[in-house]
Coordinates of C-alpha atoms and ligand atoms in Angstrom, one line a residue:
M1 CA 80.7 -123.6 32.8
C2 CA 82.6 -122.4 35.8
G3 CA 82.2 -123.7 39.2
F4 CA 84.3 -124.0 42.3
F5 CA 84.4 -125.6 45.8
A6 CA 86.3 -123.9 49.0
I7 CA 86.9 -125.9 52.3
V8 CA 88.2 -124.3 55.7
F9 CA 89.2 -126.8 58.3
D10 CA 90.0 -126.2 62.2
K11 CA 93.4 -128.1 61.5
E12 CA 95.8 -128.9 58.7
N13 CA 93.9 -131.6 56.7
K14 CA 96.9 -133.8 54.9
E15 CA 94.0 -134.8 52.4
M16 CA 93.3 -131.5 51.0
G17 CA 94.8 -132.0 47.6
K18 CA 92.4 -135.4 47.3
I19 CA 89.4 -133.5 48.6
L20 CA 89.7 -130.5 46.4
T21 CA 90.1 -133.2 43.2
K22 CA 87.2 -134.8 44.5
A23 CA 85.2 -131.7 44.4
G24 CA 86.5 -131.0 41.1
R25 CA 84.8 -133.8 39.7
R26 CA 81.7 -133.2 41.1
L27 CA 81.9 -129.8 39.2
S28 CA 83.0 -131.5 36.0
Y29 CA 79.9 -132.1 34.6
R30 CA 79.3 -128.7 33.4
G31 CA 82.0 -128.8 30.8
Y32 CA 85.2 -126.6 31.2
D33 CA 88.8 -126.0 29.9
T34 CA 91.3 -125.5 32.7
S35 CA 91.6 -126.7 36.7
G36 CA 92.8 -125.2 39.3
V37 CA 93.6 -125.2 43.2
V38 CA 95.4 -123.2 45.9
V39 CA 95.9 -124.5 49.3
L40 CA 96.5 -122.6 52.4
D41 CA 97.9 -122.8 56.1
D42 CA 97.8 -120.3 58.8
K43 CA 101.2 -119.3 58.8
G44 CA 101.5 -117.6 55.3
N45 CA 102.3 -120.6 53.3
F46 CA 100.2 -121.0 50.0
D47 CA 100.2 -123.5 46.9
L48 CA 98.8 -122.8 43.6
R49 CA 98.4 -125.0 40.9
K50 CA 96.8 -124.9 37.7
D51 CA 96.7 -125.5 33.9
V52 CA 94.9 -126.4 31.0
G53 CA 92.8 -129.8 30.9
K54 CA 90.5 -131.7 33.0
I55 CA 90.7 -131.9 36.6
D56 CA 92.1 -135.4 36.8
E57 CA 94.8 -134.8 34.2
V58 CA 95.9 -131.6 35.8
A59 CA 95.6 -133.1 39.6
N60 CA 97.9 -136.1 38.2
R61 CA 100.2 -133.9 36.4
M62 CA 100.6 -131.4 39.2
N63 CA 100.5 -133.8 41.9
F64 CA 97.3 -132.3 43.8
H65 CA 97.5 -135.5 45.9
E66 CA 100.5 -134.0 47.9
L67 CA 99.0 -131.1 49.0
S68 CA 97.9 -130.5 52.6
G69 CA 96.6 -127.4 54.1
K70 CA 93.6 -125.4 56.2
R71 CA 92.1 -123.8 53.7
G72 CA 91.8 -124.7 50.1
I73 CA 89.8 -123.7 46.7
V74 CA 89.2 -125.5 43.5
Q75 CA 87.9 -123.9 40.4
L76 CA 87.0 -125.5 36.8
R77 CA 86.6 -122.8 34.5
W78 CA 84.9 -122.6 30.9
A79 CA 86.7 -119.8 28.9
T80 CA 84.7 -116.9 28.5
F81 CA 87.4 -113.9 29.4
G82 CA 90.9 -115.0 28.1
Y83 CA 91.7 -117.9 26.1
P84 CA 92.0 -121.5 28.1
S85 CA 95.6 -120.8 29.6
P86 CA 97.4 -121.6 32.8
E87 CA 97.4 -117.7 33.6
N88 CA 93.5 -117.7 33.1
A89 CA 92.8 -120.7 34.6
Q90 CA 91.6 -120.1 38.5
P91 CA 91.9 -119.8 40.9
H92 CA 93.8 -116.3 40.9
A93 CA 96.4 -114.0 43.2
D94 CA 96.2 -110.2 43.5
C95 CA 99.3 -108.2 42.9
D96 CA 101.2 -109.4 46.1
E97 CA 100.0 -112.8 46.5
L98 CA 98.2 -111.6 49.6
I99 CA 94.7 -112.4 48.5
F100 CA 93.7 -115.6 46.6
G101 CA 89.7 -116.0 44.6
A102 CA 88.0 -117.7 42.4
H103 CA 84.6 -117.2 40.9
N104 CA 81.8 -118.6 38.2
G105 CA 79.8 -116.2 36.2
N106 CA 80.9 -112.9 34.4
V107 CA 82.1 -109.7 35.7
V108 CA 80.9 -108.0 32.3
N109 CA 82.6 -104.7 32.6
T110 CA 85.9 -106.6 32.9
H111 CA 87.6 -104.6 30.2
S112 CA 87.0 -101.2 31.3
L113 CA 87.7 -102.2 34.7
R114 CA 90.8 -103.9 34.0
E115 CA 92.5 -100.6 32.4
K116 CA 91.6 -98.8 35.2
L117 CA 93.3 -100.7 37.9
I118 CA 96.5 -101.6 35.4
K119 CA 96.8 -97.4 35.5
E120 CA 96.2 -97.4 39.1
G121 CA 99.2 -100.1 39.2
H122 CA 98.0 -103.2 39.3
K123 CA 99.8 -106.0 37.7
F124 CA 97.9 -108.7 35.6
R125 CA 99.0 -112.0 34.9
G126 CA 96.1 -113.1 32.4
E127 CA 92.7 -111.5 30.7
N128 CA 90.1 -113.4 33.0
D129 CA 87.1 -111.8 34.9
G130 CA 88.0 -113.8 37.8
E131 CA 91.2 -112.5 37.9
L132 CA 90.0 -108.9 37.7
L133 CA 87.8 -109.6 40.5
V134 CA 90.8 -110.6 43.1
H135 CA 92.4 -107.2 41.7
V136 CA 89.3 -105.2 42.7
V137 CA 88.9 -106.6 46.3
E138 CA 92.5 -105.9 46.6
K139 CA 92.3 -102.4 45.5
Y140 CA 89.6 -101.8 48.7
W141 CA 91.3 -104.1 51.0
K142 CA 94.6 -102.0 51.2
R143 CA 92.3 -98.8 51.5
E144 CA 89.6 -100.5 54.0
G145 CA 92.2 -102.8 55.5
N146 CA 89.5 -105.3 56.3
M147 CA 87.8 -108.1 53.8
V148 CA 84.4 -107.7 54.9
A149 CA 84.4 -104.0 53.7
A150 CA 86.5 -104.4 50.5
I151 CA 84.0 -107.3 49.4
M152 CA 81.0 -104.6 49.5
K153 CA 83.1 -101.6 47.8
A154 CA 84.1 -104.3 45.4
A155 CA 80.5 -105.4 44.7
H156 CA 79.6 -102.0 43.5
D157 CA 82.2 -101.7 40.9
L158 CA 82.0 -105.2 39.3
E159 CA 78.7 -105.6 37.0
G160 CA 77.5 -109.0 36.0
D161 CA 76.2 -112.0 37.7
Y162 CA 78.5 -114.3 39.8
A163 CA 79.3 -116.0 42.8
C164 CA 82.6 -116.2 44.3
V165 CA 85.2 -117.0 47.1
L166 CA 88.1 -115.4 48.5
T167 CA 90.8 -116.0 51.0
E168 CA 93.6 -113.6 52.7
R169 CA 97.1 -115.4 52.7
Y170 CA 97.6 -114.3 56.2
G171 CA 94.3 -115.2 57.5
E172 CA 92.0 -118.0 58.8
K173 CA 88.7 -117.2 57.5
M174 CA 87.0 -117.3 54.0
Y175 CA 84.3 -114.9 52.2
A176 CA 81.8 -116.0 49.4
V177 CA 79.5 -113.9 47.4
K178 CA 76.5 -114.5 46.1
K179 CA 75.3 -112.1 43.1
G180 CA 73.4 -114.2 40.3
S181 CA 75.2 -117.3 40.0
S182 CA 74.3 -120.1 42.6
L183 CA 76.2 -120.5 45.9
F184 CA 75.6 -122.8 48.9
L185 CA 77.3 -123.0 52.0
G186 CA 77.9 -126.5 54.1
V187 CA 78.2 -126.4 57.6
G188 CA 80.1 -130.0 59.2
D189 CA 81.8 -131.1 62.3
G190 CA 85.6 -129.2 62.4
F191 CA 84.6 -127.6 59.2
I192 CA 82.6 -125.3 56.5
C193 CA 82.5 -125.3 53.1
V194 CA 80.8 -123.4 50.0
S195 CA 80.4 -124.2 46.3
S196 CA 78.3 -123.0 43.3
D197 CA 77.0 -126.9 43.4
L198 CA 75.3 -128.7 46.0
P199 CA 76.9 -132.4 44.9
A200 CA 80.4 -131.1 45.7
I201 CA 79.1 -130.0 49.4
L202 CA 77.0 -133.2 50.2
D203 CA 79.8 -135.2 50.0
H204 CA 80.9 -133.6 53.4
T205 CA 77.7 -132.5 55.2
R206 CA 74.0 -132.0 54.9
H207 CA 73.5 -129.1 56.8
I208 CA 73.0 -126.8 53.8
L209 CA 72.3 -123.1 53.5
P210 CA 71.8 -121.7 50.2
L211 CA 72.8 -118.1 49.5
E212 CA 70.5 -115.6 48.1
D213 CA 71.3 -113.0 45.7
G214 CA 73.2 -109.6 47.3
E215 CA 74.3 -112.0 50.3
F216 CA 78.0 -112.6 51.3
V217 CA 79.1 -114.8 53.8
E218 CA 82.5 -114.9 56.1
F219 CA 83.4 -118.6 57.5
G220 CA 86.3 -120.0 59.5
P221 CA 85.8 -123.9 60.2
D222 CA 83.3 -123.6 63.1
N223 CA 81.3 -120.4 62.4
F224 CA 79.9 -118.1 60.1
I225 CA 78.4 -114.8 59.5
L226 CA 76.0 -114.2 56.9
R227 CA 75.4 -110.3 55.8
D228 CA 73.5 -108.1 52.9
L229 CA 76.0 -107.4 50.3
E230 CA 74.7 -103.7 50.2
T231 CA 74.3 -102.8 54.0
G232 CA 76.7 -105.1 55.7
E233 CA 74.0 -106.1 58.1
V234 CA 73.9 -109.3 59.7
I235 CA 71.5 -112.1 58.3
W236 CA 70.2 -114.6 60.5
K237 CA 69.8 -117.7 59.0
E238 CA 70.2 -121.8 60.0
P239 CA 71.5 -124.1 57.6
Q240 CA 68.9 -127.0 56.9
H241 CA 69.3 -130.7 56.9
T242 CA 68.9 -131.9 53.4
D243 CA 68.0 -135.7 52.5
M244 CA 69.0 -135.0 48.9
E245 CA 71.0 -137.9 47.9
V246 CA 74.2 -137.6 45.7
K247 CA 74.4 -140.3 43.3
E248 CA 78.0 -141.2 41.9
A249 CA 77.2 -140.8 38.2
E250 CA 79.1 -144.0 36.4
K251 CA 79.2 -145.2 32.9
E252 CA 78.3 -148.4 34.0
G253 CA 80.0 -150.2 31.0
Y254 CA 78.7 -147.8 28.6
P255 CA 81.6 -146.1 26.7
H256 CA 79.9 -142.5 27.0
F257 CA 77.3 -141.0 29.2
M258 CA 75.4 -139.8 26.2
I259 CA 74.5 -143.5 25.2
K260 CA 73.9 -144.5 28.7
E261 CA 71.4 -141.5 29.3
I262 CA 69.9 -142.5 26.2
E263 CA 69.3 -145.9 27.2
E264 CA 67.8 -145.1 30.7
S265 CA 65.3 -142.9 29.4
P266 CA 62.7 -145.3 29.4
K267 CA 63.0 -146.1 32.8
K268 CA 63.5 -142.4 33.7
A269 CA 60.1 -141.7 31.8
E270 CA 58.7 -144.7 34.0
E271 CA 59.7 -143.1 37.2
L272 CA 58.1 -140.0 36.1
L273 CA 54.8 -141.5 35.3
H274 CA 54.9 -142.9 38.8
L275 CA 55.4 -139.6 40.2
L276 CA 53.4 -137.4 38.3
P277 CA 49.7 -138.3 39.5
S278 CA 50.6 -138.1 43.5
H279 CA 52.8 -134.9 43.2
P280 CA 50.6 -131.9 44.3
S281 CA 52.4 -129.2 42.3
Y282 CA 51.1 -130.9 39.0
E283 CA 47.6 -130.3 40.1
E284 CA 48.5 -126.9 41.5
A285 CA 50.2 -125.9 38.3
V286 CA 47.3 -127.2 35.9
D287 CA 44.8 -125.0 37.9
L288 CA 47.1 -122.1 37.3
I289 CA 47.5 -122.5 33.6
N290 CA 43.6 -123.3 33.2
A291 CA 42.9 -120.0 35.7
T292 CA 45.3 -117.8 33.3
E293 CA 44.7 -116.3 30.0
K294 CA 48.1 -115.2 28.9
I295 CA 50.9 -117.8 29.5
Y296 CA 54.3 -117.2 28.8
I297 CA 56.7 -120.3 28.1
T298 CA 60.4 -120.2 27.5
G299 CA 63.6 -122.2 27.6
A300 CA 67.1 -122.7 25.9
G301 CA 68.5 -124.9 23.2
T302 CA 66.8 -128.5 24.1
S303 CA 64.6 -127.1 27.0
Y304 CA 63.3 -124.8 24.4
H305 CA 62.5 -127.5 21.9
A306 CA 60.7 -129.5 24.5
A307 CA 58.8 -126.1 25.4
L308 CA 57.8 -126.0 21.7
L309 CA 56.4 -129.4 21.6
G310 CA 54.7 -128.4 24.9
V311 CA 53.3 -125.6 23.1
Y312 CA 51.8 -127.8 20.4
Y313 CA 50.3 -130.4 23.0
F314 CA 48.6 -127.6 24.7
S315 CA 46.9 -126.2 21.4
K316 CA 46.1 -129.4 20.1
I317 CA 45.1 -131.5 23.6
A318 CA 44.1 -128.7 25.9
K319 CA 42.9 -126.0 23.1
K320 CA 45.4 -123.5 25.2
P321 CA 47.5 -121.1 23.6
L322 CA 50.9 -120.6 25.2
L323 CA 53.1 -118.0 23.9
I324 CA 56.7 -119.2 23.3
S325 CA 60.0 -117.4 23.0
F326 CA 63.8 -118.2 23.3
A327 CA 64.7 -117.2 26.9
S328 CA 67.1 -115.1 25.1
E329 CA 64.7 -113.1 23.2
F330 CA 62.2 -113.2 25.7
A331 CA 62.5 -109.6 27.1
E332 CA 62.5 -108.2 23.8
L333 CA 59.6 -110.1 22.0
H334 CA 57.0 -110.0 25.0
G335 CA 58.5 -107.4 27.6
P336 CA 56.5 -104.5 26.3
V337 CA 53.2 -106.5 26.7
L338 CA 53.5 -108.3 30.0
E339 CA 50.8 -107.8 32.7
D340 CA 50.4 -108.5 36.1
Q341 CA 48.1 -111.2 35.9
D342 CA 50.2 -113.2 33.3
L343 CA 51.6 -116.7 34.0
L344 CA 55.5 -117.7 33.1
L345 CA 56.7 -121.3 32.5
V346 CA 60.1 -121.8 32.5
V347 CA 62.1 -125.0 31.3
S348 CA 65.4 -125.8 32.3
Q349 CA 67.6 -129.0 33.2
S350 CA 69.9 -127.3 34.8
G351 CA 67.9 -124.7 36.6
E352 CA 71.0 -122.6 36.3
T353 CA 70.9 -121.3 32.7
K354 CA 71.7 -117.4 32.9
D355 CA 69.5 -116.6 29.9
V356 CA 66.6 -118.7 31.8
K357 CA 67.0 -116.8 34.9
N358 CA 67.4 -113.3 33.2
V359 CA 64.0 -114.3 32.2
L360 CA 62.8 -114.9 35.6
D361 CA 64.1 -111.7 37.2
Y362 CA 62.7 -109.6 34.3
F363 CA 59.2 -111.3 34.7
R364 CA 59.4 -110.4 38.5
E365 CA 60.4 -107.0 37.8
H366 CA 57.6 -106.3 35.5
S367 CA 54.6 -108.8 36.6
K368 CA 52.9 -109.7 39.5
G369 CA 52.2 -113.0 37.8
K370 CA 53.4 -116.7 39.1
V371 CA 56.3 -118.7 37.8
I372 CA 56.2 -122.2 37.2
G373 CA 59.7 -123.9 37.1
I374 CA 59.8 -127.2 35.4
V375 CA 63.3 -128.0 36.1
N376 CA 65.7 -131.3 36.7
V377 CA 68.0 -130.0 39.1
L378 CA 65.9 -129.5 42.3
G379 CA 68.2 -127.2 44.4
S380 CA 68.9 -125.0 41.4
T381 CA 68.5 -121.1 41.1
I382 CA 65.5 -121.4 39.2
A383 CA 63.9 -123.9 41.2
L384 CA 64.5 -121.7 44.4
K385 CA 63.2 -118.6 42.6
S386 CA 60.0 -120.4 41.2
D387 CA 56.5 -120.1 42.7
L388 CA 56.0 -123.6 41.9
V389 CA 58.3 -126.6 40.9
L390 CA 57.5 -129.1 38.6
P391 CA 60.1 -132.0 38.7
I392 CA 61.2 -134.0 35.9
A393 CA 62.8 -136.9 37.9
S394 CA 65.4 -137.6 35.3
D395 CA 68.3 -137.9 37.8
I396 CA 71.5 -136.0 37.3
E397 CA 72.7 -135.9 33.5
I398 CA 76.1 -135.8 32.7
S399 CA 76.7 -135.5 29.0
V400 CA 76.6 -132.4 27.8
P401 CA 74.0 -133.1 25.0
A402 CA 70.6 -133.3 26.8
T403 CA 69.2 -136.6 26.1
K404 CA 66.6 -138.2 28.7
T405 CA 65.6 -135.1 30.0
F406 CA 63.9 -133.9 26.8
I407 CA 62.1 -137.1 26.8
N408 CA 60.7 -136.3 30.7
Q409 CA 60.5 -132.5 30.0
V410 CA 57.8 -133.6 26.8
T411 CA 56.3 -136.2 28.7
V412 CA 55.7 -133.4 31.8
F413 CA 53.9 -131.3 28.9
L414 CA 51.7 -134.1 27.7
Y415 CA 50.3 -134.7 30.9
L416 CA 50.0 -131.3 31.8
S417 CA 48.1 -130.5 28.8
L418 CA 45.8 -133.8 29.3
L419 CA 45.1 -132.6 32.9
S420 CA 44.2 -129.1 31.7
A421 CA 41.8 -130.6 29.1
K422 CA 40.3 -132.8 31.5
K423 CA 39.8 -130.2 34.5
R424 CA 38.1 -127.7 31.9
M425 CA 36.3 -131.0 30.4
I426 CA 37.5 -129.9 26.9
P427 CA 37.1 -133.3 24.4
S428 CA 40.7 -134.4 24.1
P429 CA 42.2 -136.3 21.3
A430 CA 44.4 -138.1 23.4
G431 CA 43.4 -139.8 26.9
F432 CA 45.9 -140.5 29.8
D433 CA 46.6 -144.1 28.4
I434 CA 49.1 -142.3 26.0
L435 CA 51.3 -141.6 28.7
E436 CA 51.7 -145.4 29.4
L437 CA 52.9 -145.9 26.2
V438 CA 56.0 -143.5 26.3
P439 CA 58.5 -145.5 27.9
G440 CA 57.8 -148.5 25.8
V441 CA 58.2 -146.0 22.7
V442 CA 61.2 -144.6 23.8
K443 CA 62.5 -147.7 24.1
E444 CA 61.6 -149.5 20.8
S445 CA 62.5 -146.3 19.2
I446 CA 66.3 -146.6 20.4
G447 CA 66.3 -150.4 19.3
I448 CA 65.1 -149.5 15.8
A449 CA 67.8 -146.2 15.6
K450 CA 70.4 -148.6 16.5
E451 CA 69.3 -151.1 13.6
K452 CA 69.1 -148.5 11.2
V453 CA 72.1 -146.1 12.0
S454 CA 74.6 -147.4 10.3
E455 CA 72.7 -147.1 7.1
V456 CA 72.0 -143.7 7.3
I457 CA 75.7 -142.9 8.5
D458 CA 77.0 -144.6 5.0
A459 CA 74.6 -142.2 3.2
I460 CA 75.9 -138.9 5.1
K461 CA 78.9 -139.5 6.8
D462 CA 81.0 -137.1 4.5
I463 CA 78.4 -134.7 4.1
K464 CA 79.1 -131.3 5.8
E465 CA 75.4 -130.0 6.2
F466 CA 71.5 -131.5 5.8
Y467 CA 68.2 -130.4 6.4
I468 CA 65.8 -132.1 9.0
L469 CA 62.1 -131.1 8.1
G470 CA 59.3 -131.4 10.3
Y471 CA 55.7 -130.3 9.8
G472 CA 53.3 -129.4 12.8
I473 CA 53.8 -131.3 15.8
T474 CA 57.2 -133.0 14.5
Y475 CA 58.9 -129.4 14.0
P476 CA 60.1 -129.5 17.5
A477 CA 62.0 -132.7 16.8
A478 CA 63.2 -131.5 13.4
L479 CA 64.9 -128.5 15.6
E480 CA 66.0 -131.1 18.5
G481 CA 67.6 -133.4 16.1
S482 CA 69.3 -130.8 14.2
L483 CA 70.7 -129.6 17.7
K484 CA 72.0 -132.8 18.5
V485 CA 73.7 -133.2 15.4
K486 CA 75.7 -129.9 15.3
E487 CA 76.6 -130.3 18.9
V488 CA 78.0 -133.7 18.9
V489 CA 78.8 -134.2 15.1
Y490 CA 80.3 -130.7 14.5
V491 CA 78.3 -130.7 11.0
H492 CA 75.6 -127.9 10.1
S493 CA 72.3 -129.1 10.3
E494 CA 69.0 -127.2 9.9
G495 CA 66.0 -128.0 11.4
M496 CA 62.7 -126.3 9.6
Y497 CA 59.0 -126.6 8.3
S498 CA 58.8 -128.7 5.6
G499 CA 56.1 -126.3 4.3
E500 CA 59.0 -123.4 4.4
F501 CA 61.6 -125.2 2.6
K502 CA 60.3 -124.3 -0.9
H503 CA 60.5 -120.8 -0.2
G504 CA 64.2 -120.5 -0.7
P505 CA 66.1 -123.3 1.0
L506 CA 65.0 -125.9 -1.8
S507 CA 67.4 -124.3 -4.2
I508 CA 70.4 -125.9 -2.2
V509 CA 69.4 -128.9 -3.4
E510 CA 71.1 -130.9 -6.1
D511 CA 71.6 -134.5 -7.1
G512 CA 72.1 -136.8 -3.9
Y513 CA 71.7 -133.5 -1.2
P514 CA 70.3 -135.4 1.9
V515 CA 67.1 -134.2 3.3
F516 CA 65.4 -135.5 6.6
F517 CA 61.8 -135.7 6.6
I518 CA 59.7 -136.3 9.7
T519 CA 56.1 -136.9 9.6
T520 CA 52.9 -138.2 11.2
R521 CA 50.2 -140.2 9.6
E522 CA 48.0 -137.6 9.8
D523 CA 50.3 -135.1 8.2
R524 CA 51.4 -137.3 5.4
H525 CA 49.5 -136.1 2.2
M526 CA 51.1 -132.6 3.0
V527 CA 54.2 -134.0 3.6
L528 CA 54.1 -136.1 0.5
S529 CA 54.3 -133.2 -1.6
H530 CA 57.0 -131.2 0.2
M531 CA 59.0 -134.7 -0.3
N532 CA 58.4 -134.6 -4.0
E533 CA 59.5 -130.8 -4.3
V534 CA 63.0 -132.2 -3.1
K535 CA 62.6 -135.7 -4.9
T536 CA 62.4 -133.9 -8.3
R537 CA 65.2 -132.2 -7.7
R538 CA 67.5 -135.3 -7.3
G539 CA 67.5 -134.9 -3.5
K540 CA 68.2 -138.1 -1.1
I541 CA 65.4 -138.1 1.2
I542 CA 65.7 -139.9 4.4
T543 CA 62.1 -140.3 6.1
V544 CA 61.4 -140.7 9.8
A545 CA 58.1 -141.7 10.3
P546 CA 55.7 -144.7 11.1
P547 CA 55.9 -147.7 8.6
D548 CA 54.2 -146.2 5.1
P549 CA 54.4 -147.7 1.7
E550 CA 53.5 -144.8 0.0
L551 CA 56.0 -142.7 2.2
E552 CA 58.8 -145.6 1.8
R553 CA 58.5 -145.7 -1.8
I554 CA 59.4 -141.9 -2.1
S555 CA 62.2 -142.4 0.4
D556 CA 65.9 -143.4 -0.2
I557 CA 66.3 -144.7 3.2
Y558 CA 63.3 -144.9 5.6
I559 CA 63.5 -145.3 9.3
P560 CA 60.3 -146.9 10.4
L561 CA 59.0 -145.7 13.9
P562 CA 57.5 -148.2 16.5
T563 CA 54.2 -145.7 17.0
S564 CA 51.8 -144.3 14.9
N565 CA 50.5 -142.4 17.5
Y566 CA 50.2 -138.5 16.2
F567 CA 51.7 -137.2 19.9
L568 CA 54.4 -139.7 20.5
I569 CA 55.8 -139.4 17.0
P570 CA 57.8 -136.2 18.1
I571 CA 59.5 -138.3 20.9
S572 CA 60.3 -141.0 19.0
A573 CA 61.7 -139.1 16.1
T574 CA 63.9 -137.3 18.6
V575 CA 65.1 -140.5 20.0
F576 CA 66.4 -141.5 16.7
F577 CA 68.3 -138.4 16.0
Q578 CA 69.9 -138.7 19.5
V579 CA 71.2 -142.2 18.6
L580 CA 72.2 -140.9 15.2
A581 CA 74.0 -138.3 16.5
Y582 CA 75.8 -140.0 19.2
N583 CA 77.0 -142.6 16.8
L584 CA 78.1 -140.5 14.0
G585 CA 80.0 -138.0 16.4
V586 CA 81.7 -141.2 18.2
L587 CA 82.7 -142.2 14.4
K588 CA 84.2 -138.9 13.8
G589 CA 86.4 -139.3 17.0
I590 CA 84.4 -136.5 18.9
D591 CA 83.8 -137.1 22.6
P592 CA 80.0 -136.7 22.3
D593 CA 80.0 -136.1 26.1
H594 CA 82.1 -132.8 26.1
P595 CA 81.5 -131.5 22.6
R596 CA 84.2 -128.4 22.0
N597 CA 83.3 -124.9 22.9
I598 CA 80.0 -125.7 24.8
S599 CA 78.7 -126.7 28.5
K600 CA 76.3 -128.4 30.2
T601 CA 75.1 -125.3 32.2
I602 CA 75.6 -122.0 30.5
T603 CA 75.9 -119.5 33.4
V604 CA 76.8 -116.5 31.3
D605 CA 74.7 -114.2 29.1
Ligands
F6R701 C1 71.7 -129.2 24.2 C2 71.7 -128.4 25.2 C3 71.6 -127.4 25.5 C4 70.8 -127.0 26.8 C5 70.7 -125.6 27.0 C6 69.5 -125.2 28.0 O1 71.9 -130.6 24.1 O2 72.4 -129.6 26.6 O3 71.3 -126.6 24.6 O4 69.4 -127.7 26.4 O5 72.0 -124.9 27.3 O6 70.1 -125.9 29.5 P1 69.2 -126.1 30.5 O7 68.3 -126.7 30.1 O8 70.0 -126.5 31.8 O9 68.6 -124.4 30.7

């Protein structure tokens, strides 16, 4: 997804190009197609350089290192409006190259506004909504004669959620708007900067002001004025000091972040286990959950799958039902029945996923209930907007496919459900000691997966599609395994309930057609029948389960999981599919850290 960083210094900075390139690297984990910078001085000189490609490639090709200036903007763009091309790359200029700007998010009425502006005489160079935004500001700037009024007027025309930064060619200030997407201001000695991402700022200063929706800021190198976007009224807020660490994520000898992050899952799970009992928010969250009748839970992608496993944990351990939906469907499914006393659990690694933020905003509008955010990135919008934040302590996750964060998300749910049962004195089928097993099980699962993966790859490497079936508590693992394969291998795999397979999909099975089964010992009798249904049609059965002679007999390939614990099998099985997807993707020449078309943080609808 797009991200930007902009800075204004009190004097010419010869390192400007390097500073912007470094900030660009900080934004790059989001996944993007184009990179660009604009650098300006106070005499009306500017230098705009942008192209398709990764920040380092473009910076090398276009010599960003030679850029010097007082003001600079860097933007990385993930294509939504307009193909990835130099014209659609950001930053953008207005018709006369008098205003420059970049944005993050989406202006959803781009097509109609663009047509209108073209009729009014505006000259566009590409199709991007960021360019449109600059032209809309230009229109009002020409009318009003100043940026503050122009930005406020433009905000009325621009529909959608975005954050942007703008600057005039003949000026000394910068302007940044927050309307839906995240935006942070950083105040330093002799400079002020803004960014969509906190880490880009933390390289420069620890005095941070997170902007809120509907605010915009005018800033020079020494001072800033924060205003309400609607009324223009000045808002008085001071930046706060933050101790947050920016960790330089390195591959540390691993060929990709994905495998590094899979391998560090046991350690991250262990760190989470140390945090859980001492963190007051967890206790408070469980009290809220226990006191609430109607509890909704939502997320997208991997976070949705973690949430779904959470629903199973809550049902089986705490005897507490949770109502789940994909974030993108929440309003449609649950909107009509929301009530004031409901509770919402939102699960998001990044804390910036637009679909999830939409749910939070929708819930605020339609219920007076509390929101609990289960997030990895603590300064994120979802963390800031939640009443209670439960950190998952996974550290920064760079690779686009989520791996270690899934493990910690589900460990959080295991803990919450155990605590919920304990506080309500519900007899639970598992004790707290199960938590201590998580890091070891994950570690051993990685080991077994690495041992067995080549056998599975030989069997499926030329296959264009397959099924992964789960039953009960292993169903979320089937969904997550299948998502990993789609993301990283570009092969269609479908996760579904093994009990549903006979109601249609079974007809696809022919000689050698691969079907994965994930099962627990407790469910093996039911799953054995489902396996037989495939076996008798000569399908190839690949089983992911604890060692079990009977299951092994019917299977063509067997992945013996290192645990037979009912609640840990979904975690262990998911690790196997993470390792499988990684290895198969790499074998096919795919960069697993940056799969095509997708991004780490989806900040659009
Ligand atoms: C899968 C993946 C995505 C995300 C989804 C939600 O590997 O990375 O499916 O899980 O976009 O993202 P968060 O958790 O940041 O809200």
